[in-house]
C-alpha positions as a printed NumPy array, in Angstrom:
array([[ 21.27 , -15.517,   8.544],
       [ 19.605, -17.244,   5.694],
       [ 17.646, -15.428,   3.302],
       [ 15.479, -16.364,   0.718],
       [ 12.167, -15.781,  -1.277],
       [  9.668, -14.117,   0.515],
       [  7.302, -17.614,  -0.137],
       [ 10.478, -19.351,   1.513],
       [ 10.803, -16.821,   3.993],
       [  6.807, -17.064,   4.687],
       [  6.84 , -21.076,   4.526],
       [ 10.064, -21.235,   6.963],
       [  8.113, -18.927,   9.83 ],
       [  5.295, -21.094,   9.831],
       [  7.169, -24.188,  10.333],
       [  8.722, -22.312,  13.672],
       [ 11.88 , -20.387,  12.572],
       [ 12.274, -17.659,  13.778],
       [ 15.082, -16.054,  11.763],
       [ 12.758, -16.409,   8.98 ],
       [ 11.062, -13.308,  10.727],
       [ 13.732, -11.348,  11.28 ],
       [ 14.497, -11.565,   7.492],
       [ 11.019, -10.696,   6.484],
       [ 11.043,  -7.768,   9.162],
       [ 14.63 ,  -6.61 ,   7.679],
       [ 13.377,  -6.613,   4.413],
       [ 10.19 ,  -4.313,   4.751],
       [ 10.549,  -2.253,   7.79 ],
       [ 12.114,   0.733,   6.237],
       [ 10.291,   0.517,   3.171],
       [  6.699,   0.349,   5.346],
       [  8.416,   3.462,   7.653],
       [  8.878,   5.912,   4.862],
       [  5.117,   4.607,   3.83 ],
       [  3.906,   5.515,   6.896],
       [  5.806,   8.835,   7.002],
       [  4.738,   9.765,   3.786],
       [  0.893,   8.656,   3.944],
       [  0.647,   9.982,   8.288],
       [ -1.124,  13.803,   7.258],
       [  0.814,  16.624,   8.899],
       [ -1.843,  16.887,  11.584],
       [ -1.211,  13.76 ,  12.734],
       [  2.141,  13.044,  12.798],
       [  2.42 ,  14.47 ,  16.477],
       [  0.141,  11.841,  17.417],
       [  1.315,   8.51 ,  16.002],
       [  4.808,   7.422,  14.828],
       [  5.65 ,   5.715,  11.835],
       [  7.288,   3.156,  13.99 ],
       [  4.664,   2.381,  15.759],
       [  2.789,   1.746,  12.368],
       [  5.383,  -0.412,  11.069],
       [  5.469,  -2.316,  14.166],
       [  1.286,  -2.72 ,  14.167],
       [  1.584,  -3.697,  10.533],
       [  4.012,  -6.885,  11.444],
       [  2.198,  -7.921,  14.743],
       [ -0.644,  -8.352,  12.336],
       [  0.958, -10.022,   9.822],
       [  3.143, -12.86 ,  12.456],
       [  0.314, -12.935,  13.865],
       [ -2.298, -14.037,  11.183],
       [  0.582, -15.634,   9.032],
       [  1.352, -18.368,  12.233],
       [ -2.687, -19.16 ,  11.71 ],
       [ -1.795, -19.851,   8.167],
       [ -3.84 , -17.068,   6.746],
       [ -1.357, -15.852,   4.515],
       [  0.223, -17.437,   1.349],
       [  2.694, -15.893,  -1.513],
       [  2.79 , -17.734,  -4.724],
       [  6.448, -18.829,  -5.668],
       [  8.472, -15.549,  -7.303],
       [  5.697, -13.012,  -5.722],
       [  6.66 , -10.609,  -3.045],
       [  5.022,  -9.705,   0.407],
       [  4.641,  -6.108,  -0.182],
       [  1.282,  -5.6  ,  -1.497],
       [ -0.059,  -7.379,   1.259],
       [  1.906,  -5.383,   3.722],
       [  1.527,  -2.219,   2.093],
       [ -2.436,  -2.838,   2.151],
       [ -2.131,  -3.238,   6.067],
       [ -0.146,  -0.431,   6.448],
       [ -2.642,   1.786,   4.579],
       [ -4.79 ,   0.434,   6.45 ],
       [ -3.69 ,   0.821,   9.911],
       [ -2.988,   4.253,   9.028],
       [ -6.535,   5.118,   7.782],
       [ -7.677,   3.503,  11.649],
       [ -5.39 ,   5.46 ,  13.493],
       [ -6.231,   8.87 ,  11.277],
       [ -9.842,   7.979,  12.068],
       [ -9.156,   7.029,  16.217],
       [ -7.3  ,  10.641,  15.978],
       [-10.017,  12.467,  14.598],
       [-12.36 ,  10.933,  16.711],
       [-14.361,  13.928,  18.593],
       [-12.333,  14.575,  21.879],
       [ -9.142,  13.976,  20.076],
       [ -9.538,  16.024,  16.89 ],
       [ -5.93 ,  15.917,  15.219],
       [ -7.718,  18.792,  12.947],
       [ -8.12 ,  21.258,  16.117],
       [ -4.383,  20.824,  17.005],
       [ -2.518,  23.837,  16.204],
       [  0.874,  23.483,  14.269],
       [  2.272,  26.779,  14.16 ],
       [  1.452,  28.925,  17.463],
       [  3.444,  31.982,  16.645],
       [  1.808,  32.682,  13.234],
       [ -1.643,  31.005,  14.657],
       [ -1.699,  28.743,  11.63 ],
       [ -3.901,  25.824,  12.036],
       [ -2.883,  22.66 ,  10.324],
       [ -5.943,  20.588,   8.939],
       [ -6.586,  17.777,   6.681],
       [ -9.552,  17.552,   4.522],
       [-11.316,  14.259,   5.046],
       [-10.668,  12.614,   1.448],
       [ -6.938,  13.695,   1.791],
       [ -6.254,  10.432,   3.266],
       [ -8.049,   8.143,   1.239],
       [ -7.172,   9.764,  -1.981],
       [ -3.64 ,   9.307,  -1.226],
       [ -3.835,   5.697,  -0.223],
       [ -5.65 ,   5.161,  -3.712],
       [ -3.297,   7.292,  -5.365],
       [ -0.184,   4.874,  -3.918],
       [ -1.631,   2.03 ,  -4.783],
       [ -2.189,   2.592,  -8.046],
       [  1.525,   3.601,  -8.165],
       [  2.605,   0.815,  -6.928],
       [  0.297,  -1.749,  -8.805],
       [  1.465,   0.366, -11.999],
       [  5.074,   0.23 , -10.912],
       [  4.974,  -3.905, -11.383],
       [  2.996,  -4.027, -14.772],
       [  5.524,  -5.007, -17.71 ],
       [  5.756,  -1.792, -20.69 ],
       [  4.041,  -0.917, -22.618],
       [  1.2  ,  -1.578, -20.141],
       [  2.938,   0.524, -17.309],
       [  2.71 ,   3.571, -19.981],
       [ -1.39 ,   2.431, -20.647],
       [ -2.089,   2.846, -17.316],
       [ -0.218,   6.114, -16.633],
       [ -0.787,   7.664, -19.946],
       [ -5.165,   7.276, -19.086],
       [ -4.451,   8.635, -15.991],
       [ -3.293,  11.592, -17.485],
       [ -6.22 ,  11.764, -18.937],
       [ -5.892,  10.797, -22.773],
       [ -8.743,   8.817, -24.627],
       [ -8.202,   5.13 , -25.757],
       [ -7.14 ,   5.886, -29.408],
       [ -4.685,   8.467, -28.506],
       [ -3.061,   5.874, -25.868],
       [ -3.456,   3.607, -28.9  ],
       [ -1.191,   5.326, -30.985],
       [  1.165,   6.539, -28.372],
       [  2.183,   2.806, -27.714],
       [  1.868,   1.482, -30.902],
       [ -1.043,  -0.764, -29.839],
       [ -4.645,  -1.294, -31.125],
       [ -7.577,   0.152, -29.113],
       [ -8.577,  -3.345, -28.259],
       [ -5.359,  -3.901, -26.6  ],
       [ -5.661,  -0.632, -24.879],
       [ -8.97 ,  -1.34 , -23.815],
       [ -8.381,  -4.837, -22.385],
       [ -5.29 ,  -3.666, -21.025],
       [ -7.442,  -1.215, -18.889],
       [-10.262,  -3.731, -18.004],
       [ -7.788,  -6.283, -16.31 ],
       [ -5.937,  -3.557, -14.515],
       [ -9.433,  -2.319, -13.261],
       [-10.773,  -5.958, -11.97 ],
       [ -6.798,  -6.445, -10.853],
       [ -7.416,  -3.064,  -8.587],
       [-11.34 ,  -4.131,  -7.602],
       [-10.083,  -7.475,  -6.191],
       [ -7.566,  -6.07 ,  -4.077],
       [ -9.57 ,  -3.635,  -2.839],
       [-12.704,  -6.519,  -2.008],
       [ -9.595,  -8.922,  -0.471],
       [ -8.806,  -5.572,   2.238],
       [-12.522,  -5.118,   3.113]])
C-alpha cells in the first residue's frame, strides 16, 4: 500500500482511491481509540465503546471529506481535525446517555459495596479542554511549549520571562497568539 502525507493521503481519497482510506484509517484509529478510552467517563463506558467512537469519527470525516469539505495544508497533519470530532462525538454521546430515561449517572458500578459511579457535569468538558490544550501545546516549537505550560502553572508574565530567557513582550505575545490560535479552533468546531 502506498503511503504518504496526510494532504496526499486526503487529495488521493477524493480523487476515488480507496487505499488512500485505509491508510488514513491505519494511521489514526488507535490513536482516536485510546482518545476515546481515556476521555469516555467511567459511567459511561458500559454504554458506548471506544470503537464505536472511532468508527463515528471516520464515517464523518469520509463522509464530509468526499464533499470536499476538508483540506490539510502541505506538511500539516489530520489529527486536530479528527481529534476535535472525536471530542466531539464523545461530548454527544455523554449527553444522549445522560439524557433523562437513560441516566449513565444512576447506573450503579459497584453492587456489592453499593458504590454509585457519577460524573459531575463539567468533568467532561474540562477534560476535552484540558486535551486540547495538551495537544495544541505538544506542537508549539520551545521555548513557547514551556510559555504555555509554565502560565498554566500558574506563574505571572515576568517570572515566565525570566524562566525562558525571554522579554515580557515576547511572553505576552507568545500568549495572545496561542489564545486566538485556541479561540479559532474552538469557533471552526461550533
Amino acid at each position: 500500500m502506498k503511503v504518504g502525507t496526510d494532504h496526499s493521503l486526503l487529495r488521493r481519497f477524493q480523487e476515488g482511491q480507496q487505499d488512500a482510506a485505509t491508510a488514513l484509517y491505519l494511521r489514526y484509529a488507535k490513536r482516536l481509540q485510546a482518545l476515546a478510552k481515556k476521555q469516555t467517563a467511567q459511567a459511561l463506558s458500559p454504554r458506548f465503546d471506544p470503537e464505536d467512537v472511532v468508527q463515528s469519527v471516520f464515517r464523518t470525516f469520509f463522509r464530509r471529506a468526499s464533499e470536499g469539505c476538508y483540506e490539510v495544508p502541505v506538511g500539516e497533519e489530520l489529527w486536530q481535525l479528527l481529534l476535535v470530532l472525536a471530542l466531539n462525538k464523545i461530548r454527544t454521546l455523554a449527553v444522549h446517555h445522560r439524557a433523562q430515561k437513560r441516566d449513565a449517572g444512576r447506573t450503579v458500578g459497584n453492587v456489592e459495596s453499593g458504590e454509585a459511579v457519577g460524573v459531575t457535569e463539567d468533568a467532561i468538558p474540562y477534560e476535552t479542554m484540558r486535551m486540547l490544550v495538551q495537544d495544541l501545546i505538544a506542537t508549539m516549537p520551545a521555548p513557547q511549549d514551556r510559555m504555555l505550560q509554565l502560565r498554566i502553572e500558574g506563574h505571572e508574565i515576568a517570572e515566565i520571562a525570566s524562566l525562558t530567557s525571554r522579554s515580557k513582550r515576547t511572553v505576552e505575545r507568545t500568549l495572545q497568539n496561542f489564545r486566538q490560535h485556541l479561540n479559532k479552533l474552538i469557533d471552526e468546531d461550533q
